[in-house]
PDB file of C-alpha atoms in Angstrom:
ATOM      1  CA  MET A   1      -0.190  31.213 -27.350  1.00  0.00           C
ATOM      2  CA  LEU A   2      -0.420  28.000 -25.326  1.00  0.00           C
ATOM      3  CA  GLN A   3       0.932  25.064 -27.306  1.00  0.00           C
ATOM      4  CA  LEU A   4       0.768  21.289 -27.084  1.00  0.00           C
ATOM      5  CA  GLN A   5       3.564  19.070 -28.341  1.00  0.00           C
ATOM      6  CA  GLY A   6       3.730  15.646 -29.979  1.00  0.00           C
ATOM      7  CA  THR A   7       0.810  13.811 -31.516  1.00  0.00           C
ATOM      8  CA  TRP A   8      -1.655  15.381 -29.095  1.00  0.00           C
ATOM      9  CA  ARG A   9      -1.167  18.598 -31.032  1.00  0.00           C
ATOM     10  CA  TYR A  10      -2.083  16.837 -34.285  1.00  0.00           C
ATOM     11  CA  HIS A  11      -5.254  15.338 -32.837  1.00  0.00           C
ATOM     12  CA  LEU A  12      -6.364  18.619 -31.239  1.00  0.00           C
ATOM     13  CA  LYS A  13      -5.052  21.098 -33.817  1.00  0.00           C
ATOM     14  CA  SER A  14      -8.512  22.421 -34.686  1.00  0.00           C
ATOM     15  CA  GLU A  15      -8.909  23.802 -31.155  1.00  0.00           C
ATOM     16  CA  PHE A  16      -5.966  26.169 -31.163  1.00  0.00           C
ATOM     17  CA  ASP A  17      -7.398  28.687 -33.622  1.00  0.00           C
ATOM     18  CA  LYS A  18     -10.803  28.901 -31.979  1.00  0.00           C
ATOM     19  CA  PRO A  19     -11.666  32.201 -30.271  1.00  0.00           C
ATOM     20  CA  TYR A  20     -12.155  30.549 -26.865  1.00  0.00           C
ATOM     21  CA  PHE A  21      -8.646  29.075 -26.924  1.00  0.00           C
ATOM     22  CA  ARG A  22      -7.049  32.363 -27.934  1.00  0.00           C
ATOM     23  CA  ALA A  23      -8.889  34.079 -25.082  1.00  0.00           C
ATOM     24  CA  LEU A  24      -7.840  31.280 -22.709  1.00  0.00           C
ATOM     25  CA  SER A  25      -4.197  31.667 -23.705  1.00  0.00           C
ATOM     26  CA  LYS A  26      -4.327  35.404 -23.065  1.00  0.00           C
ATOM     27  CA  PHE A  27      -5.970  34.831 -19.682  1.00  0.00           C
ATOM     28  CA  VAL A  28      -3.473  32.192 -18.587  1.00  0.00           C
ATOM     29  CA  TYR A  29      -0.416  34.236 -19.550  1.00  0.00           C
ATOM     30  CA  SER A  30      -1.768  37.316 -17.785  1.00  0.00           C
ATOM     31  CA  GLN A  31      -2.535  35.316 -14.651  1.00  0.00           C
ATOM     32  CA  TYR A  32       0.910  33.739 -14.526  1.00  0.00           C
ATOM     33  CA  SER A  33       2.589  37.113 -15.036  1.00  0.00           C
ATOM     34  CA  GLU A  34       0.513  38.894 -12.385  1.00  0.00           C
ATOM     35  CA  GLN A  35      -0.298  36.179  -9.835  1.00  0.00           C
ATOM     36  CA  ILE A  36       1.217  33.064  -8.295  1.00  0.00           C
ATOM     37  CA  CYS A  37      -0.373  30.162 -10.165  1.00  0.00           C
ATOM     38  CA  TYR A  38      -0.014  26.400 -10.247  1.00  0.00           C
ATOM     39  CA  PRO A  39       1.264  24.165 -11.656  1.00  0.00           C
ATOM     40  CA  PRO A  40       4.383  25.851 -13.039  1.00  0.00           C
ATOM     41  CA  ILE A  41       3.525  27.097 -16.506  1.00  0.00           C
ATOM     42  CA  ASP A  42       5.872  24.592 -18.132  1.00  0.00           C
ATOM     43  CA  GLN A  43       3.839  21.783 -16.526  1.00  0.00           C
ATOM     44  CA  LEU A  44       0.402  22.903 -17.691  1.00  0.00           C
ATOM     45  CA  PHE A  45       0.298  20.081 -20.228  1.00  0.00           C
ATOM     46  CA  ASN A  46       2.185  17.528 -18.146  1.00  0.00           C
ATOM     47  CA  ALA A  47      -0.708  15.051 -18.412  1.00  0.00           C
ATOM     48  CA  PHE A  48      -0.274  15.101 -22.199  1.00  0.00           C
ATOM     49  CA  ASN A  49       3.514  15.075 -22.155  1.00  0.00           C
ATOM     50  CA  SER A  50       3.616  12.148 -19.721  1.00  0.00           C
ATOM     51  CA  CYS A  51       1.149   9.990 -21.673  1.00  0.00           C
ATOM     52  CA  SER A  52       1.053  10.163 -25.464  1.00  0.00           C
ATOM     53  CA  PHE A  53      -2.238   9.977 -27.339  1.00  0.00           C
ATOM     54  CA  GLU A  54      -1.303   6.550 -28.666  1.00  0.00           C
ATOM     55  CA  ALA A  55      -0.451   5.234 -25.180  1.00  0.00           C
ATOM     56  CA  VAL A  56      -3.729   6.152 -23.440  1.00  0.00           C
ATOM     57  CA  ARG A  57      -5.540   3.116 -22.021  1.00  0.00           C
ATOM     58  CA  VAL A  58      -7.175   4.499 -18.884  1.00  0.00           C
ATOM     59  CA  VAL A  59      -8.547   7.999 -18.257  1.00  0.00           C
ATOM     60  CA  ILE A  60      -8.979   9.549 -14.805  1.00  0.00           C
ATOM     61  CA  ILE A  61     -10.679  12.947 -14.685  1.00  0.00           C
ATOM     62  CA  GLY A  62     -10.065  15.435 -11.888  1.00  0.00           C
ATOM     63  CA  GLN A  63     -11.340  18.951 -11.260  1.00  0.00           C
ATOM     64  CA  ASP A  64      -8.564  21.532 -11.017  1.00  0.00           C
ATOM     65  CA  PRO A  65      -4.961  21.495  -9.743  1.00  0.00           C
ATOM     66  CA  TYR A  66      -4.017  21.628  -6.088  1.00  0.00           C
ATOM     67  CA  HIS A  67      -3.591  25.269  -5.135  1.00  0.00           C
ATOM     68  CA  GLY A  68      -0.948  24.936  -2.407  1.00  0.00           C
ATOM     69  CA  LYS A  69       2.716  25.775  -2.906  1.00  0.00           C
ATOM     70  CA  GLY A  70       4.727  22.988  -4.511  1.00  0.00           C
ATOM     71  CA  GLN A  71       1.860  20.524  -4.796  1.00  0.00           C
ATOM     72  CA  ALA A  72       0.549  20.486  -8.374  1.00  0.00           C
ATOM     73  CA  ASN A  73       2.561  18.875 -11.165  1.00  0.00           C
ATOM     74  CA  GLY A  74       0.010  18.869 -13.979  1.00  0.00           C
ATOM     75  CA  LEU A  75      -1.392  15.380 -13.320  1.00  0.00           C
ATOM     76  CA  CYS A  76      -4.792  15.124 -11.636  1.00  0.00           C
ATOM     77  CA  PHE A  77      -4.670  13.999  -7.983  1.00  0.00           C
ATOM     78  CA  SER A  78      -0.840  13.884  -8.165  1.00  0.00           C
ATOM     79  CA  VAL A  79       1.615  15.876  -6.056  1.00  0.00           C
ATOM     80  CA  ASN A  80       5.341  16.381  -6.370  1.00  0.00           C
ATOM     81  CA  LYS A  81       7.681  14.044  -4.561  1.00  0.00           C
ATOM     82  CA  GLY A  82       8.227  15.028  -0.955  1.00  0.00           C
ATOM     83  CA  MET A  83       4.832  16.686  -0.573  1.00  0.00           C
ATOM     84  CA  ALA A  84       2.315  15.479   2.003  1.00  0.00           C
ATOM     85  CA  TYR A  85      -0.661  13.663   0.525  1.00  0.00           C
ATOM     86  CA  PRO A  86      -3.757  15.841   0.156  1.00  0.00           C
ATOM     87  CA  PRO A  87      -6.866  14.148   1.630  1.00  0.00           C
ATOM     88  CA  SER A  88      -8.238  12.923  -1.717  1.00  0.00           C
ATOM     89  CA  LEU A  89      -4.932  11.357  -2.723  1.00  0.00           C
ATOM     90  CA  ARG A  90      -4.606   9.702   0.670  1.00  0.00           C
ATOM     91  CA  ASN A  91      -8.033   8.119   0.188  1.00  0.00           C
ATOM     92  CA  ILE A  92      -7.057   6.980  -3.308  1.00  0.00           C
ATOM     93  CA  PHE A  93      -4.064   5.204  -1.812  1.00  0.00           C
ATOM     94  CA  LYS A  94      -6.193   3.725   0.984  1.00  0.00           C
ATOM     95  CA  GLU A  95      -8.583   2.272  -1.603  1.00  0.00           C
ATOM     96  CA  LEU A  96      -5.595   0.976  -3.561  1.00  0.00           C
ATOM     97  CA  GLU A  97      -4.394  -0.753  -0.403  1.00  0.00           C
ATOM     98  CA  LEU A  98      -7.828  -2.277   0.276  1.00  0.00           C
ATOM     99  CA  ASP A  99      -8.459  -3.310  -3.312  1.00  0.00           C
ATOM    100  CA  MET A 100      -5.055  -4.559  -4.454  1.00  0.00           C
ATOM    101  CA  LYS A 101      -3.417  -5.347  -1.090  1.00  0.00           C
ATOM    102  CA  LEU A 102      -0.610  -2.972  -2.026  1.00  0.00           C
ATOM    103  CA  SER A 103       1.342  -0.834   0.396  1.00  0.00           C
ATOM    104  CA  ILE A 104       0.603   2.884   0.294  1.00  0.00           C
ATOM    105  CA  PRO A 105       3.239   4.442  -1.993  1.00  0.00           C
ATOM    106  CA  GLU A 106       6.000   6.527  -0.479  1.00  0.00           C
ATOM    107  CA  SER A 107       5.435   9.286  -3.039  1.00  0.00           C
ATOM    108  CA  GLY A 108       2.289  11.019  -4.227  1.00  0.00           C
ATOM    109  CA  ASP A 109       3.759  11.615  -7.681  1.00  0.00           C
ATOM    110  CA  LEU A 110       1.588   9.605 -10.091  1.00  0.00           C
ATOM    111  CA  THR A 111       3.933   9.941 -13.070  1.00  0.00           C
ATOM    112  CA  LYS A 112       4.488   6.158 -13.087  1.00  0.00           C
ATOM    113  CA  TRP A 113       0.774   5.689 -13.703  1.00  0.00           C
ATOM    114  CA  ALA A 114       0.914   8.156 -16.602  1.00  0.00           C
ATOM    115  CA  HIS A 115       3.880   6.368 -18.169  1.00  0.00           C
ATOM    116  CA  GLN A 116       1.790   3.184 -18.266  1.00  0.00           C
ATOM    117  CA  GLY A 117      -1.057   4.779 -20.201  1.00  0.00           C
ATOM    118  CA  VAL A 118      -3.143   6.304 -17.413  1.00  0.00           C
ATOM    119  CA  PHE A 119      -4.146   9.755 -18.660  1.00  0.00           C
ATOM    120  CA  LEU A 120      -4.544  11.980 -15.599  1.00  0.00           C
ATOM    121  CA  LEU A 121      -6.616  14.897 -16.876  1.00  0.00           C
ATOM    122  CA  ASN A 122      -7.952  17.784 -14.820  1.00  0.00           C
ATOM    123  CA  SER A 123     -11.006  19.612 -16.180  1.00  0.00           C
ATOM    124  CA  THR A 124      -9.215  22.906 -15.490  1.00  0.00           C
ATOM    125  CA  LEU A 125      -5.456  22.938 -15.956  1.00  0.00           C
ATOM    126  CA  SER A 126      -4.406  25.917 -13.855  1.00  0.00           C
ATOM    127  CA  VAL A 127      -5.313  27.730 -10.637  1.00  0.00           C
ATOM    128  CA  ARG A 128      -4.285  30.775  -8.583  1.00  0.00           C
ATOM    129  CA  SER A 129      -2.419  30.109  -5.368  1.00  0.00           C
ATOM    130  CA  ASN A 130      -4.772  29.325  -2.467  1.00  0.00           C
ATOM    131  CA  GLN A 131      -7.877  30.014  -4.572  1.00  0.00           C
ATOM    132  CA  ALA A 132      -9.551  26.771  -5.534  1.00  0.00           C
ATOM    133  CA  GLY A 133     -11.521  26.964  -8.769  1.00  0.00           C
ATOM    134  CA  SER A 134     -10.130  30.400  -9.638  1.00  0.00           C
ATOM    135  CA  HIS A 135      -9.400  29.491 -13.285  1.00  0.00           C
ATOM    136  CA  GLN A 136     -12.659  27.730 -13.956  1.00  0.00           C
ATOM    137  CA  LYS A 137     -15.017  28.976 -16.695  1.00  0.00           C
ATOM    138  CA  GLN A 138     -12.224  30.664 -18.619  1.00  0.00           C
ATOM    139  CA  GLY A 139     -12.031  28.128 -21.439  1.00  0.00           C
ATOM    140  CA  TRP A 140     -10.164  25.192 -19.960  1.00  0.00           C
ATOM    141  CA  GLU A 141     -13.370  23.152 -19.699  1.00  0.00           C
ATOM    142  CA  ASN A 142     -14.072  23.703 -23.412  1.00  0.00           C
ATOM    143  CA  PHE A 143     -10.628  22.400 -24.228  1.00  0.00           C
ATOM    144  CA  THR A 144     -10.596  19.382 -21.899  1.00  0.00           C
ATOM    145  CA  ASP A 145     -14.115  18.394 -22.975  1.00  0.00           C
ATOM    146  CA  GLN A 146     -12.825  18.305 -26.538  1.00  0.00           C
ATOM    147  CA  VAL A 147      -9.898  16.180 -25.376  1.00  0.00           C
ATOM    148  CA  ILE A 148     -12.363  13.631 -23.964  1.00  0.00           C
ATOM    149  CA  ILE A 149     -14.485  13.732 -27.122  1.00  0.00           C
ATOM    150  CA  THR A 150     -11.407  13.212 -29.289  1.00  0.00           C
ATOM    151  CA  LEU A 151     -10.255  10.246 -27.221  1.00  0.00           C
ATOM    152  CA  SER A 152     -13.753   8.770 -27.382  1.00  0.00           C
ATOM    153  CA  GLU A 153     -14.048   9.221 -31.139  1.00  0.00           C
ATOM    154  CA  GLN A 154     -10.561   8.227 -32.224  1.00  0.00           C
ATOM    155  CA  LYS A 155      -9.716   5.386 -29.842  1.00  0.00           C
ATOM    156  CA  THR A 156     -11.422   2.162 -28.722  1.00  0.00           C
ATOM    157  CA  ASP A 157     -11.584   0.132 -25.515  1.00  0.00           C
ATOM    158  CA  LEU A 158     -10.588   2.927 -23.158  1.00  0.00           C
ATOM    159  CA  ILE A 159     -11.508   2.679 -19.480  1.00  0.00           C
ATOM    160  CA  PHE A 160     -12.817   5.931 -18.008  1.00  0.00           C
ATOM    161  CA  LEU A 161     -12.757   6.258 -14.216  1.00  0.00           C
ATOM    162  CA  LEU A 162     -15.291   8.917 -13.232  1.00  0.00           C
ATOM    163  CA  TRP A 163     -14.952   9.879  -9.584  1.00  0.00           C
ATOM    164  CA  GLY A 164     -17.479  12.388  -8.273  1.00  0.00           C
ATOM    165  CA  SER A 165     -20.130  14.565  -9.891  1.00  0.00           C
ATOM    166  CA  ILE A 166     -17.853  16.742 -12.033  1.00  0.00           C
ATOM    167  CA  ALA A 167     -16.218  13.699 -13.621  1.00  0.00           C
ATOM    168  CA  LYS A 168     -19.558  11.928 -14.008  1.00  0.00           C
ATOM    169  CA  ASN A 169     -20.890  14.924 -15.937  1.00  0.00           C
ATOM    170  CA  LYS A 170     -18.363  14.030 -18.662  1.00  0.00           C
ATOM    171  CA  LYS A 171     -20.162  10.741 -19.281  1.00  0.00           C
ATOM    172  CA  LYS A 172     -22.225  12.349 -22.035  1.00  0.00           C
ATOM    173  CA  LEU A 173     -19.016  12.986 -24.001  1.00  0.00           C
ATOM    174  CA  ILE A 174     -18.041   9.309 -24.109  1.00  0.00           C
ATOM    175  CA  ASP A 175     -19.286   6.710 -26.579  1.00  0.00           C
ATOM    176  CA  MET A 176     -20.245   3.844 -24.286  1.00  0.00           C
ATOM    177  CA  SER A 177     -20.536   1.439 -27.216  1.00  0.00           C
ATOM    178  CA  LYS A 178     -16.737   1.695 -27.632  1.00  0.00           C
ATOM    179  CA  HIS A 179     -15.470   2.308 -24.114  1.00  0.00           C
ATOM    180  CA  VAL A 180     -16.043   1.233 -20.500  1.00  0.00           C
ATOM    181  CA  ILE A 181     -17.009   3.660 -17.745  1.00  0.00           C
ATOM    182  CA  LEU A 182     -16.503   2.940 -14.046  1.00  0.00           C
ATOM    183  CA  GLU A 183     -18.174   5.404 -11.672  1.00  0.00           C
ATOM    184  CA  SER A 184     -17.991   6.083  -7.958  1.00  0.00           C
ATOM    185  CA  GLY A 185     -18.086   8.897  -5.466  1.00  0.00           C
ATOM    186  CA  HIS A 186     -15.170  11.291  -5.196  1.00  0.00           C
ATOM    187  CA  PRO A 187     -12.201  10.287  -2.996  1.00  0.00           C
ATOM    188  CA  SER A 188     -12.518  13.493  -0.965  1.00  0.00           C
ATOM    189  CA  PRO A 189     -13.190  12.879   2.753  1.00  0.00           C
ATOM    190  CA  LEU A 190     -16.743  14.249   2.507  1.00  0.00           C
ATOM    191  CA  SER A 191     -17.699  11.670  -0.102  1.00  0.00           C
ATOM    192  CA  ALA A 192     -15.489   8.841   1.131  1.00  0.00           C
ATOM    193  CA  ASN A 193     -16.729   9.084   4.710  1.00  0.00           C
ATOM    194  CA  ARG A 194     -20.307   8.750   3.488  1.00  0.00           C
ATOM    195  CA  GLY A 195     -19.525   5.438   1.863  1.00  0.00           C
ATOM    196  CA  TYR A 196     -19.338   6.600  -1.754  1.00  0.00           C
ATOM    197  CA  TRP A 197     -15.658   5.871  -2.372  1.00  0.00           C
ATOM    198  CA  PHE A 198     -14.159   2.978  -0.441  1.00  0.00           C
ATOM    199  CA  GLY A 199     -14.849  -0.437  -1.889  1.00  0.00           C
ATOM    200  CA  ASN A 200     -15.299   0.650  -5.509  1.00  0.00           C
ATOM    201  CA  ASN A 201     -12.448  -1.713  -6.485  1.00  0.00           C
ATOM    202  CA  HIS A 202     -11.691   0.394  -9.551  1.00  0.00           C
ATOM    203  CA  PHE A 203      -8.027  -0.573  -9.635  1.00  0.00           C
ATOM    204  CA  SER A 204      -8.602  -4.321  -9.785  1.00  0.00           C
ATOM    205  CA  LYS A 205     -11.605  -3.887 -12.095  1.00  0.00           C
ATOM    206  CA  THR A 206      -9.491  -1.828 -14.481  1.00  0.00           C
ATOM    207  CA  ASN A 207      -6.798  -4.493 -14.595  1.00  0.00           C
ATOM    208  CA  ALA A 208      -9.388  -7.217 -15.151  1.00  0.00           C
ATOM    209  CA  LEU A 209     -10.837  -5.267 -18.088  1.00  0.00           C
ATOM    210  CA  LEU A 210      -7.384  -4.694 -19.566  1.00  0.00           C
ATOM    211  CA  SER A 211      -6.566  -8.387 -19.192  1.00  0.00           C
ATOM    212  CA  ILE A 212      -9.766  -9.396 -21.004  1.00  0.00           C
ATOM    213  CA  LYS A 213      -8.636  -7.279 -23.958  1.00  0.00           C
ATOM    214  CA  GLY A 214      -5.192  -8.884 -23.919  1.00  0.00           C
ATOM    215  CA  LYS A 215      -3.506  -5.730 -22.609  1.00  0.00           C
ATOM    216  CA  SER A 216      -0.932  -5.538 -19.848  1.00  0.00           C
ATOM    217  CA  GLU A 217      -2.219  -4.589 -16.417  1.00  0.00           C
ATOM    218  CA  ILE A 218      -1.375  -1.293 -14.706  1.00  0.00           C
ATOM    219  CA  LYS A 219       1.216  -1.561 -11.959  1.00  0.00           C
ATOM    220  CA  TRP A 220      -0.622   0.655  -9.516  1.00  0.00           C
ATOM    221  CA  GLY A 221       1.936   0.282  -6.727  1.00  0.00           C
ATOM    222  CA  SER A 222       5.731   0.228  -6.553  1.00  0.00           C
ATOM    223  CA  PHE A 223       6.334   3.985  -6.623  1.00  0.00           C
TER     224      PHE A 223
END
């Protein structure tokens, strides 16, 4: 069965014996044995392994992994080093450049964000090659919703960045008396070109909020 490691496993242990998670595990293993799927199975929980429960300060919620060869690495919006930037990631970096006056990073691997406490969670953690959304509604959403609920209940002063309608639908899972939510359109070209993404200033706003709480700012650049 699929397993989490570290303290995440302790905080989410009640999920692993639920029927939906057992069915999800069976589905995922069958898909990876019969199909080409992404990210590599040992990176399914990379978002968790790269950012411990205790370290989480900022949460960014994506949809599902990139479905092209060699792209997905288990962190939402992130691609492996050496891969071309997908359109959404390119627009994220363009907004970073506008907002923080930082050069666009040379790599699209967002691991350095994760290591600073930015939890990069996709709603669905796996996908079949070249078939966007192919692992949706199999149980991943149940699990990742519970992850958000657990973070909301057990931590304080988190900053949730909700980009686009799917992420915004998670708002109901978050206790807004304890946490801050910043919302905008999705960084995809369709949304960004309509004026719903650029100028949201989420990177500088996040750092300002962290500073108010006496926490160190995220170094969004310098990849």
